[in-house]
Amino acid sequence: MDKKNALRAGALAAGTTLMMLLMTSPALALTRDDGDDPGPGLSVVETLGLYVVAPLAIFAVITGLVMVLDRSHPDLRHTATKGKAKAGA
């Protein structure tokens, strides 16, 4: 029964992928559309800065703010007791 489900899932994934590829064919067209006015391309450094460095910087800023503004102190944190709770009779 496990192979049957795996085969069904694989066929569904392959069919979905094929349909998505067939539907995106106009995106690969080389002819220009009316009103199409692309801007100048990005250099390698600009692309890396925009799609790699900027998200990492935003992540670092958010992480830093959470760490700095965390007002909980280690002595105020509630931790589970080390001993096991006894079941009531």
Coordinates of N, CA, C and O in Angstrom, one line a residue:
M1 N 0.8 -1.2 0.0 CA 0.0 0.0 0.0 C 0.9 1.3 0.0 O 0.5 2.3 -0.5
D2 N 2.1 1.2 0.6 CA 2.9 2.3 0.7 C 3.5 2.7 -0.7 O 3.6 3.9 -1.0
K3 N 3.8 1.7 -1.5 CA 4.3 2.0 -2.9 C 3.2 2.7 -3.7 O 3.5 3.5 -4.6
K4 N 2.0 2.3 -3.5 CA 0.9 2.8 -4.3 C 0.7 4.3 -4.0 O 0.5 5.1 -4.9
N5 N 0.7 4.6 -2.7 CA 0.6 6.0 -2.3 C 1.8 6.9 -2.8 O 1.6 8.0 -3.3
A6 N 3.0 6.3 -2.8 CA 4.2 7.0 -3.3 C 4.1 7.2 -4.8 O 4.4 8.3 -5.3
L7 N 3.6 6.2 -5.5 CA 3.4 6.4 -7.0 C 2.4 7.4 -7.3 O 2.6 8.2 -8.2
R8 N 1.3 7.4 -6.5 CA 0.3 8.4 -6.8 C 0.8 9.8 -6.5 O 0.5 10.8 -7.2
A9 N 1.5 10.0 -5.4 CA 2.1 11.3 -5.0 C 3.1 11.8 -6.1 O 3.1 12.9 -6.4
G10 N 3.9 10.8 -6.6 CA 4.9 11.2 -7.6 C 4.2 11.6 -8.9 O 4.6 12.6 -9.6
A11 N 3.2 10.9 -9.3 CA 2.4 11.2 -10.5 C 1.8 12.6 -10.4 O 1.8 13.4 -11.3
L12 N 1.2 12.9 -9.2 CA 0.6 14.2 -9.0 C 1.6 15.3 -9.0 O 1.4 16.3 -9.6
A13 N 2.7 15.1 -8.4 CA 3.8 16.1 -8.4 C 4.3 16.3 -9.8 O 4.5 17.5 -10.2
A14 N 4.5 15.3 -10.6 CA 5.0 15.4 -11.9 C 4.0 16.1 -12.8 O 4.3 17.0 -13.6
G15 N 2.7 15.8 -12.6 CA 1.7 16.4 -13.4 C 1.5 17.9 -13.1 O 1.4 18.7 -14.0
T16 N 1.6 18.2 -11.8 CA 1.5 19.6 -11.4 C 2.7 20.4 -11.9 O 2.6 21.5 -12.4
T17 N 3.9 19.8 -11.9 CA 5.1 20.5 -12.4 C 5.0 20.7 -13.9 O 5.3 21.8 -14.4
L18 N 4.5 19.7 -14.6 CA 4.4 19.8 -16.0 C 3.4 20.9 -16.4 O 3.6 21.7 -17.3
M19 N 2.2 21.0 -15.7 CA 1.2 22.0 -16.0 C 1.8 23.4 -15.7 O 1.5 24.4 -16.4
M20 N 2.6 23.5 -14.6 CA 3.2 24.8 -14.3 C 4.1 25.3 -15.3 O 4.2 26.4 -15.7
L21 N 4.9 24.3 -15.8 CA 5.9 24.7 -16.9 C 5.2 25.1 -18.2 O 5.6 26.0 -18.9
L22 N 4.1 24.4 -18.5 CA 3.3 24.7 -19.7 C 2.7 26.1 -19.6 O 2.6 26.9 -20.5
M23 N 2.2 26.4 -18.4 CA 1.6 27.7 -18.2 C 2.5 28.9 -18.1 O 2.1 30.0 -18.4
T24 N 3.8 28.7 -17.8 CA 4.8 29.7 -17.8 C 5.5 30.0 -19.1 O 6.4 30.8 -19.1
S25 N 5.1 29.3 -20.1 CA 5.8 29.6 -21.4 C 5.7 31.0 -21.9 O 6.7 31.5 -22.5
P26 N 4.6 31.8 -21.7 CA 4.6 33.1 -22.1 C 5.7 34.0 -21.4 O 6.1 35.0 -21.9
A27 N 6.1 33.6 -20.2 CA 7.1 34.3 -19.5 C 8.5 34.2 -20.2 O 9.3 35.1 -19.9
L28 N 8.7 33.2 -21.0 CA 9.9 33.0 -21.7 C 10.0 33.7 -23.1 O 10.9 33.5 -23.8
A29 N 8.9 34.4 -23.4 CA 8.8 35.0 -24.7 C 9.9 36.1 -24.9 O 10.2 36.8 -24.0
L30 N 10.4 36.2 -26.1 CA 11.5 37.2 -26.4 C 10.9 38.4 -27.1 O 11.6 39.4 -27.2
T31 N 9.6 38.4 -27.4 CA 9.1 39.6 -28.1 C 8.6 40.6 -27.0 O 8.2 40.2 -25.9
R32 N 8.8 41.8 -27.3 CA 8.4 42.9 -26.4 C 6.9 43.2 -26.4 O 6.3 43.2 -27.5
D33 N 6.3 43.5 -25.3 CA 4.9 43.8 -25.3 C 4.7 45.3 -25.4 O 5.7 46.1 -25.1
D34 N 3.5 45.8 -25.7 CA 3.3 47.2 -25.7 C 3.4 47.8 -24.3 O 2.9 47.2 -23.3
G35 N 4.0 48.9 -24.1 CA 4.2 49.5 -22.8 C 5.3 48.9 -22.0 O 5.5 49.3 -20.9
D36 N 6.1 48.0 -22.6 CA 7.2 47.4 -21.9 C 8.3 48.3 -21.8 O 8.8 48.8 -22.9
D37 N 8.8 48.7 -20.7 CA 9.9 49.6 -20.6 C 10.8 49.2 -19.4 O 10.8 49.7 -18.3
P38 N 11.7 48.2 -19.7 CA 12.5 47.7 -18.6 C 13.6 48.7 -18.3 O 14.1 49.5 -19.1
G39 N 14.0 48.7 -17.0 CA 15.0 49.6 -16.5 C 16.4 49.0 -16.8 O 16.5 47.9 -17.4
P40 N 17.4 49.7 -16.4 CA 18.8 49.1 -16.6 C 19.0 47.9 -15.7 O 18.4 47.8 -14.6
G41 N 19.8 47.0 -16.1 CA 20.1 45.7 -15.4 C 20.9 46.0 -14.1 O 21.6 47.0 -14.0
L42 N 20.9 45.0 -13.2 CA 21.7 45.1 -12.0 C 23.0 44.5 -12.2 O 23.1 43.5 -12.9
S43 N 24.1 45.0 -11.6 CA 25.4 44.4 -11.7 C 25.4 43.2 -10.7 O 24.5 43.0 -9.9
V44 N 26.5 42.4 -10.7 CA 26.6 41.3 -9.8 C 26.6 41.8 -8.4 O 26.0 41.2 -7.5
V45 N 27.3 42.8 -8.1 CA 27.5 43.4 -6.7 C 26.1 43.9 -6.2 O 25.7 43.6 -5.1
E46 N 25.4 44.6 -7.1 CA 24.1 45.1 -6.7 C 23.1 43.9 -6.5 O 22.3 44.0 -5.5
T47 N 23.2 42.9 -7.3 CA 22.3 41.7 -7.1 C 22.6 41.0 -5.8 O 21.7 40.7 -5.0
L48 N 23.8 40.8 -5.5 CA 24.2 40.1 -4.3 C 23.8 41.0 -3.1 O 23.4 40.5 -2.0
G49 N 24.0 42.3 -3.2 CA 23.7 43.2 -2.1 C 22.2 43.2 -1.8 O 21.7 43.2 -0.7
L50 N 21.4 43.2 -2.9 CA 19.9 43.2 -2.8 C 19.3 41.9 -2.3 O 18.4 41.9 -1.4
Y51 N 19.8 40.8 -2.8 CA 19.2 39.5 -2.5 C 19.9 38.7 -1.5 O 19.4 37.6 -1.0
V52 N 21.1 39.0 -1.0 CA 21.8 38.3 0.0 C 22.1 39.1 1.2 O 21.7 38.8 2.3
V53 N 22.8 40.2 1.0 CA 23.3 41.0 2.1 C 22.1 41.7 2.8 O 22.1 41.8 4.1
A54 N 21.2 42.3 2.1 CA 20.1 43.0 2.7 C 19.2 42.1 3.6 O 18.9 42.5 4.7
P55 N 18.8 41.0 3.1 CA 18.0 40.1 4.0 C 18.8 39.7 5.3 O 18.2 39.6 6.4
L56 N 20.1 39.4 5.1 CA 20.9 39.0 6.2 C 21.0 40.1 7.2 O 21.0 40.0 8.4
A57 N 21.2 41.4 6.7 CA 21.3 42.5 7.6 C 20.0 42.8 8.3 O 20.0 43.1 9.5
I58 N 18.8 42.6 7.6 CA 17.5 42.8 8.3 C 17.4 41.7 9.4 O 16.9 42.0 10.5
F59 N 17.7 40.5 9.1 CA 17.7 39.4 10.1 C 18.5 39.7 11.3 O 18.1 39.5 12.4
A60 N 19.7 40.2 11.0 CA 20.7 40.5 12.1 C 20.1 41.7 13.0 O 20.2 41.6 14.2
V61 N 19.5 42.7 12.4 CA 18.9 43.8 13.1 C 17.8 43.3 14.0 O 17.7 43.7 15.2
I62 N 16.9 42.5 13.4 CA 15.8 42.0 14.2 C 16.2 41.1 15.4 O 15.8 41.2 16.5
T63 N 17.2 40.3 15.1 CA 17.8 39.4 16.1 C 18.4 40.2 17.2 O 18.2 40.0 18.4
G64 N 19.2 41.2 16.8 CA 19.8 42.1 17.8 C 18.8 42.9 18.7 O 19.0 43.0 19.9
L65 N 17.8 43.4 18.0 CA 16.7 44.1 18.8 C 16.0 43.2 19.8 O 15.8 43.5 20.9
V66 N 15.7 41.9 19.4 CA 15.1 41.0 20.3 C 16.0 40.7 21.5 O 15.6 40.6 22.6
M67 N 17.3 40.5 21.2 CA 18.2 40.1 22.3 C 18.4 41.3 23.2 O 18.5 41.1 24.4
V68 N 18.5 42.5 22.7 CA 18.8 43.7 23.5 C 17.5 44.1 24.3 O 17.6 44.4 25.5
L69 N 16.4 44.0 23.7 CA 15.1 44.4 24.4 C 14.5 43.3 25.2 O 13.4 43.5 25.8
D70 N 15.1 42.1 25.3 CA 14.6 41.0 26.1 C 14.8 41.4 27.6 O 15.9 41.6 28.1
R71 N 13.6 41.5 28.3 CA 13.7 42.0 29.7 C 13.6 40.9 30.7 O 13.5 41.1 31.9
S72 N 13.6 39.6 30.2 CA 13.5 38.6 31.2 C 14.9 38.3 31.8 O 15.9 38.3 31.1
H73 N 14.9 38.0 33.0 CA 16.1 37.7 33.7 C 16.2 36.2 34.0 O 15.1 35.6 34.3
P74 N 17.4 35.7 34.1 CA 17.5 34.2 34.3 C 16.9 33.8 35.6 O 16.3 32.7 35.8
D75 N 16.9 34.6 36.7 CA 16.4 34.3 38.0 C 14.9 34.4 38.0 O 14.2 33.8 38.9
L76 N 14.3 35.0 37.1 CA 12.8 35.2 37.1 C 12.1 34.1 36.2 O 10.9 34.1 36.2
R77 N 12.9 33.4 35.4 CA 12.3 32.4 34.5 C 11.8 31.2 35.3 O 12.4 30.7 36.2
H78 N 10.6 30.7 34.9 CA 10.0 29.5 35.5 C 10.6 28.3 34.8 O 10.5 28.2 33.6
T79 N 11.1 27.4 35.6 CA 11.6 26.2 35.0 C 10.9 25.0 35.6 O 10.3 25.1 36.7
A80 N 10.8 23.9 34.9 CA 10.2 22.7 35.4 C 11.0 22.2 36.6 O 12.2 22.3 36.7
T81 N 10.3 21.6 37.6 CA 11.0 21.0 38.7 C 11.7 19.8 38.3 O 11.4 19.0 37.4
K82 N 12.8 19.5 39.0 CA 13.7 18.4 38.6 C 13.1 17.1 39.0 O 13.3 16.0 38.4
G83 N 12.3 17.0 40.1 CA 11.8 15.8 40.6 C 10.5 15.5 39.8 O 9.8 16.4 39.3
K84 N 10.2 14.2 39.7 CA 9.0 13.8 39.0 C 7.8 14.0 40.0 O 7.8 13.8 41.2
A85 N 6.7 14.4 39.4 CA 5.5 14.6 40.2 C 4.9 13.3 40.5 O 4.8 12.4 39.7
K86 N 4.4 13.1 41.8 CA 3.8 11.9 42.2 C 2.3 11.9 41.8 O 1.7 12.9 42.0
A87 N 1.9 10.7 41.3 CA 0.5 10.6 41.0 C -0.4 10.5 42.2 O 0.0 9.8 43.2
G88 N -1.4 11.3 42.2 CA -2.4 11.3 43.4 C -3.2 10.0 43.4 O -3.6 9.5 42.4
A89 N -3.4 9.5 44.6 CA -4.2 8.2 44.7 C -5.6 8.5 44.8 O -6.2 9.4 45.2

